[in-house]
Tab-separated table of C-alpha atoms in Angstrom:
chain	number	residue	atom	x	y	z
Y	1	MET	CA	-32.756	-22.153	-1.970
Y	2	ASN	CA	-35.220	-19.401	-3.004
Y	3	SER	CA	-34.445	-15.681	-2.872
Y	4	ALA	CA	-36.033	-15.198	0.568
Y	5	GLU	CA	-34.060	-18.083	2.043
Y	6	HIS	CA	-30.905	-16.805	0.338
Y	7	GLU	CA	-31.370	-13.336	1.856
Y	8	ALA	CA	-32.126	-14.784	5.287
Y	9	TYR	CA	-28.993	-16.923	5.115
Y	10	PHE	CA	-26.700	-13.986	4.386
Y	11	THR	CA	-28.407	-11.820	6.996
Y	12	TRP	CA	-27.857	-14.518	9.600
Y	13	ARG	CA	-24.259	-15.099	8.443
Y	14	ASN	CA	-23.367	-11.396	8.648
Y	15	TYR	CA	-24.888	-11.193	12.122
Y	16	PHE	CA	-22.944	-14.255	13.226
Y	17	MET	CA	-19.663	-12.843	11.884
Y	18	MET	CA	-20.303	-9.538	13.665
Y	19	LEU	CA	-20.799	-11.386	16.958
Y	20	LEU	CA	-17.706	-13.498	16.340
Y	21	ASP	CA	-15.588	-10.380	15.799
Y	22	ARG	CA	-16.783	-8.871	19.081
Y	23	LEU	CA	-15.881	-11.875	21.226
Y	24	PRO	CA	-12.607	-11.463	23.177
Y	25	VAL	CA	-12.114	-15.247	23.295
Y	26	PRO	CA	-9.973	-16.658	20.438
Y	27	ILE	CA	-12.281	-18.650	18.145
Y	28	ALA	CA	-11.847	-20.258	14.733
Y	29	ILE	CA	-14.061	-22.310	12.446
Y	30	SER	CA	-12.395	-24.854	10.213
Y	31	ARG	CA	-13.091	-27.725	7.891
Y	32	ALA	CA	-12.694	-31.251	9.240
Y	33	ASN	CA	-9.134	-31.345	7.860
Y	34	GLY	CA	-8.202	-28.299	9.971
Y	35	GLU	CA	-8.297	-25.672	7.188
Y	36	VAL	CA	-9.493	-22.406	8.736
Y	37	THR	CA	-12.550	-20.872	7.079
Y	38	SER	CA	-12.937	-17.990	9.544
Y	39	ALA	CA	-11.216	-16.681	12.658
Y	40	ASN	CA	-12.027	-13.753	14.903
Y	41	PRO	CA	-9.505	-10.989	15.665
Y	42	ALA	CA	-8.702	-12.503	19.071
Y	43	MET	CA	-7.603	-15.760	17.432
Y	44	ALA	CA	-5.682	-14.078	14.620
Y	45	ALA	CA	-3.888	-11.852	17.126
Y	46	GLU	CA	-2.275	-14.944	18.628
Y	47	TRP	CA	0.021	-14.991	15.569
Y	48	GLY	CA	0.137	-11.233	14.967
Y	49	LEU	CA	-2.100	-11.573	11.905
Y	50	ALA	CA	-5.376	-10.205	10.603
Y	51	PRO	CA	-8.286	-12.686	10.378
Y	52	GLY	CA	-8.064	-12.745	6.589
Y	53	GLN	CA	-4.443	-13.884	6.805
Y	54	VAL	CA	-5.422	-16.894	8.924
Y	55	ARG	CA	-8.129	-18.046	6.508
Y	56	GLY	CA	-6.976	-20.996	4.431
Y	57	ARG	CA	-4.178	-21.966	6.806
Y	58	ASN	CA	-4.296	-25.194	8.771
Y	59	LEU	CA	-4.750	-25.260	12.539
Y	60	LEU	CA	-1.958	-27.827	12.839
Y	61	ASP	CA	0.420	-25.401	11.119
Y	62	LEU	CA	-0.470	-22.728	13.676
Y	63	PHE	CA	-0.789	-24.840	16.815
Y	64	HIS	CA	1.530	-27.697	17.739
Y	65	PRO	CA	-0.084	-30.493	19.790
Y	66	SER	CA	1.933	-31.661	22.776
Y	67	ASP	CA	3.151	-35.258	22.998
Y	68	SER	CA	0.378	-36.020	25.488
Y	69	ALA	CA	-2.294	-34.850	23.028
Y	70	ALA	CA	-1.960	-37.848	20.691
Y	71	PRO	CA	-4.786	-39.901	22.305
Y	72	GLN	CA	-7.229	-36.990	22.065
Y	73	MET	CA	-6.233	-36.334	18.450
Y	74	ASN	CA	-6.951	-39.975	17.640
Y	75	ARG	CA	-10.329	-39.808	19.390
Y	76	LEU	CA	-11.234	-36.685	17.420
Y	77	ILE	CA	-10.277	-38.320	14.114
Y	78	GLU	CA	-12.335	-41.402	15.003
Y	79	ALA	CA	-15.303	-39.247	16.032
Y	80	LEU	CA	-15.232	-37.432	12.689
Y	81	ARG	CA	-15.094	-40.736	10.859
Y	82	LEU	CA	-18.090	-42.087	12.770
Y	83	GLY	CA	-20.102	-38.857	12.704
Y	84	ARG	CA	-20.069	-38.352	16.466
Y	85	ARG	CA	-20.619	-34.943	18.056
Y	86	SER	CA	-18.361	-34.696	21.099
Y	87	ARG	CA	-16.003	-32.080	22.536
Y	88	TYR	CA	-12.262	-32.723	22.659
Y	89	THR	CA	-9.504	-30.882	24.514
Y	90	ILE	CA	-6.069	-30.851	22.895
Y	91	ASP	CA	-2.963	-29.488	24.637
Y	92	VAL	CA	-1.020	-27.211	22.278
Y	93	ARG	CA	1.939	-24.858	22.070
Y	94	TRP	CA	2.402	-21.916	19.698
Y	95	THR	CA	4.348	-18.712	19.296
Y	96	VAL	CA	2.888	-15.213	19.227
Y	97	GLY	CA	3.619	-13.166	16.142
Y	98	GLY	CA	6.772	-15.131	15.353
Y	99	ARG	CA	8.381	-14.517	18.749
Y	100	GLU	CA	10.669	-17.196	20.126
Y	101	THR	CA	8.973	-17.716	23.503
Y	102	PRO	CA	6.192	-20.319	23.113
Y	103	ARG	CA	2.794	-20.130	24.760
Y	104	GLU	CA	0.779	-23.058	26.047
Y	105	GLY	CA	-2.917	-23.715	26.248
Y	106	GLU	CA	-5.809	-25.891	25.173
Y	107	LEU	CA	-7.807	-26.094	21.981
Y	108	ILE	CA	-11.420	-27.003	22.688
Y	109	VAL	CA	-12.517	-28.658	19.440
Y	110	GLU	CA	-16.125	-29.576	18.727
Y	111	PRO	CA	-17.695	-30.871	15.482
Y	112	VAL	CA	-20.718	-28.727	14.598
Y	113	GLY	CA	-23.472	-28.729	11.995
Y	114	ASP	CA	-26.330	-30.969	11.013
Y	115	ALA	CA	-25.767	-34.647	10.360
Y	116	SER	CA	-24.780	-35.177	6.727
Y	117	PRO	CA	-22.799	-37.577	4.531
Y	118	THR	CA	-19.897	-35.125	4.569
Y	119	TYR	CA	-17.624	-34.355	7.490
Y	120	PRO	CA	-18.797	-31.549	9.815
Y	121	ALA	CA	-17.110	-28.239	10.442
Y	122	LEU	CA	-15.022	-27.792	13.574
Y	123	LEU	CA	-15.563	-25.039	16.126
Y	124	THR	CA	-12.277	-24.338	17.915
Y	125	VAL	CA	-11.904	-22.217	21.052
Y	126	LEU	CA	-8.465	-21.415	22.468
Y	127	HIS	CA	-7.904	-21.278	26.226
Y	128	VAL	CA	-4.511	-19.850	27.171
Y	129	ARG	CA	-3.029	-21.859	30.027
Y	130	SER	CA	-2.386	-18.960	32.399
Y	131	ALA	CA	-4.150	-15.635	32.818
Y	132	GLU	CA	-0.708	-14.079	33.192
Y	133	THR	CA	-0.049	-14.799	29.512
Y	134	SER	CA	-3.276	-13.321	28.173
Y	135	THR	CA	-1.218	-10.753	26.283
Y	136	PRO	CA	1.939	-11.395	24.253
Y	137	SER	CA	5.063	-11.814	26.327
Y	138	GLY	CA	8.106	-9.595	25.920
Y	139	PRO	CA	8.755	-5.853	26.153
Y	140	GLU	CA	5.689	-3.625	25.988
Y	141	THR	CA	7.156	-1.899	22.932
Y	142	GLU	CA	6.765	-5.062	20.852
Y	143	VAL	CA	3.747	-4.947	18.554
Y	144	SER	CA	2.615	-7.228	15.767
Y	145	ALA	CA	2.660	-6.156	12.116
Y	146	VAL	CA	-1.109	-5.652	12.205
Y	147	GLU	CA	-0.940	-3.592	15.404
Y	148	ALA	CA	1.869	-1.446	13.985
Y	149	ARG	CA	-0.110	-0.715	10.824
Y	150	ILE	CA	-3.211	0.170	12.847
Y	151	LEU	CA	-1.145	2.564	14.978
Y	152	GLU	CA	0.340	4.174	11.858
Y	153	LEU	CA	-3.092	4.779	10.372
Y	154	ALA	CA	-4.579	5.973	13.663
Y	155	ALA	CA	-1.708	8.438	14.063
Y	156	ALA	CA	-2.444	9.749	10.556
Y	157	GLY	CA	-6.040	10.445	11.582
Y	158	ALA	CA	-7.736	7.610	9.684
Y	159	THR	CA	-11.216	6.608	10.780
Y	160	THR	CA	-11.852	3.175	12.221
Y	161	ALA	CA	-13.633	2.170	9.002
Y	162	ALA	CA	-10.705	3.360	6.873
Y	163	ILE	CA	-8.229	1.491	9.069
Y	164	GLY	CA	-10.303	-1.673	8.755
Y	165	LYS	CA	-10.389	-1.380	4.968
Y	166	ALA	CA	-6.618	-0.890	4.827
Y	167	VAL	CA	-5.728	-3.886	7.006
Y	168	GLY	CA	-8.561	-6.233	6.075
Y	169	LEU	CA	-10.491	-6.074	9.348
Y	170	THR	CA	-14.037	-5.198	10.304
Y	171	VAL	CA	-14.677	-2.121	12.447
Y	172	ASP	CA	-15.078	-4.432	15.441
Y	173	GLY	CA	-11.781	-6.108	14.575
Y	174	VAL	CA	-9.956	-2.765	14.555
Y	175	ASN	CA	-11.578	-1.779	17.841
Y	176	TYR	CA	-10.473	-5.093	19.335
Y	177	HIS	CA	-6.814	-4.334	18.543
Y	178	LEU	CA	-7.079	-0.719	19.723
Y	179	THR	CA	-8.670	-1.832	22.991
Y	180	ARG	CA	-6.062	-4.560	23.444
Y	181	LEU	CA	-3.215	-2.062	22.987
Y	182	SER	CA	-4.900	0.497	25.266
Y	183	ARG	CA	-5.157	-2.068	28.049
Y	184	ARG	CA	-1.558	-3.201	27.578
Y	185	TRP	CA	-0.248	0.367	27.692
Y	186	ARG	CA	-2.817	1.552	30.280
Y	187	VAL	CA	-4.162	4.518	28.323
Y	188	PRO	CA	-7.799	5.715	28.200
Y	189	ASN	CA	-8.394	6.551	24.532
Y	190	ARG	CA	-7.052	6.570	20.977
Y	191	THR	CA	-5.312	9.946	21.300
Y	192	ALA	CA	-3.391	8.774	24.344
Y	193	LEU	CA	-2.652	5.477	22.597
Y	194	VAL	CA	-0.986	7.236	19.664
Y	195	ALA	CA	0.955	9.482	22.052
Y	196	LYS	CA	2.143	6.444	24.011
Y	197	ALA	CA	3.241	4.764	20.768
Y	198	TYR	CA	5.554	7.720	20.095
Y	199	VAL	CA	6.795	7.850	23.688
Y	200	LEU	CA	7.639	4.130	23.628
Y	201	GLY	CA	9.425	4.492	20.312
Y	202	VAL	CA	7.008	2.285	18.414
Y	203	LEU	CA	6.266	5.089	15.944
Y	204	ASP	CA	9.007	7.227	14.414
Y	205	PRO	CA	8.576	10.896	15.466
Y	206	GLY	CA	10.498	12.038	12.376
Y	207	SER	CA	8.254	10.348	9.818
Y	208	TRP	CA	5.212	11.581	7.930
Y	209	PRO	CA	2.991	9.877	7.135
Y	210	PRO	CA	3.409	8.073	10.454
Y	211	ALA	CA	5.531	4.933	10.295
Y	212	GLN	CA	6.853	2.353	12.721
Y	213	ARG	CA	10.366	3.057	13.931
Y	214	ARG	CA	12.807	0.628	12.364
Y	215	ARG	CA	14.755	-1.418	14.886
Y	216	ALA	CA	18.520	-1.714	14.643
Y	217	GLU	CA	19.628	-5.179	13.505
C-alpha cells in the first residue's frame, strides 16, 4: 500500500467510524470468532459501557442465544467455513448495565468483506424485541456508569470534547448519551438535563466537583 492509498484508507475509516457513532441502531463489527473490533455507542449502551470497553470482548459473552437459536448458529458456523455470504437472525437475551431484568431481541449477523482465504468479519445489528423496551427498564433514576460520569462532567461545565476524552467516547458518542438521557427524562437541553439529574437524586447536591449520589446498600 503506497502513501496515497494509506491516507485514503484512514480517511475512509475515520468517516465510517463517524457515521457508525451517529447511528441510533446498535451495531458491532467483530471477527469471525465473535471478538468485537468496534461497536457504536448505541450497542455499548446496552451493557452500560463505553464503546472502548466493549472492544475485545466476545459477542457470546454479551449476548446469550436462546435454545431455539441453535440451528441458526450452526448455519452461521457452516457458512463461515464454506465462505458463504448470507444473513442470519439469532434470538438472544441480555441484561442492561448489569441489571437483573433480561431483555430479548434478535442479532442480525452478516459476514462482510471481500472473498479471501481467511474468515470474514461479521457485521452485527441488534433489534430489540419490543419498542417498549427501547430504553433500559427500571426506575428513571437508574443510569449506567458511563451515563453517570457524563452527567458529572456536564454538571461541572466540561465541553462535549472534554467529556468524550474523559470517558473514551467521540463527540458523537457523548451526544448520543446526552440525547438518550434527555429523551428519557423529557428535557429540552443540557442545562435542564443536569438540573433534572439533581432533582431525581442522581447527582449529589452537596458535592463539588459534581458526583453521583451514593445509594444506600
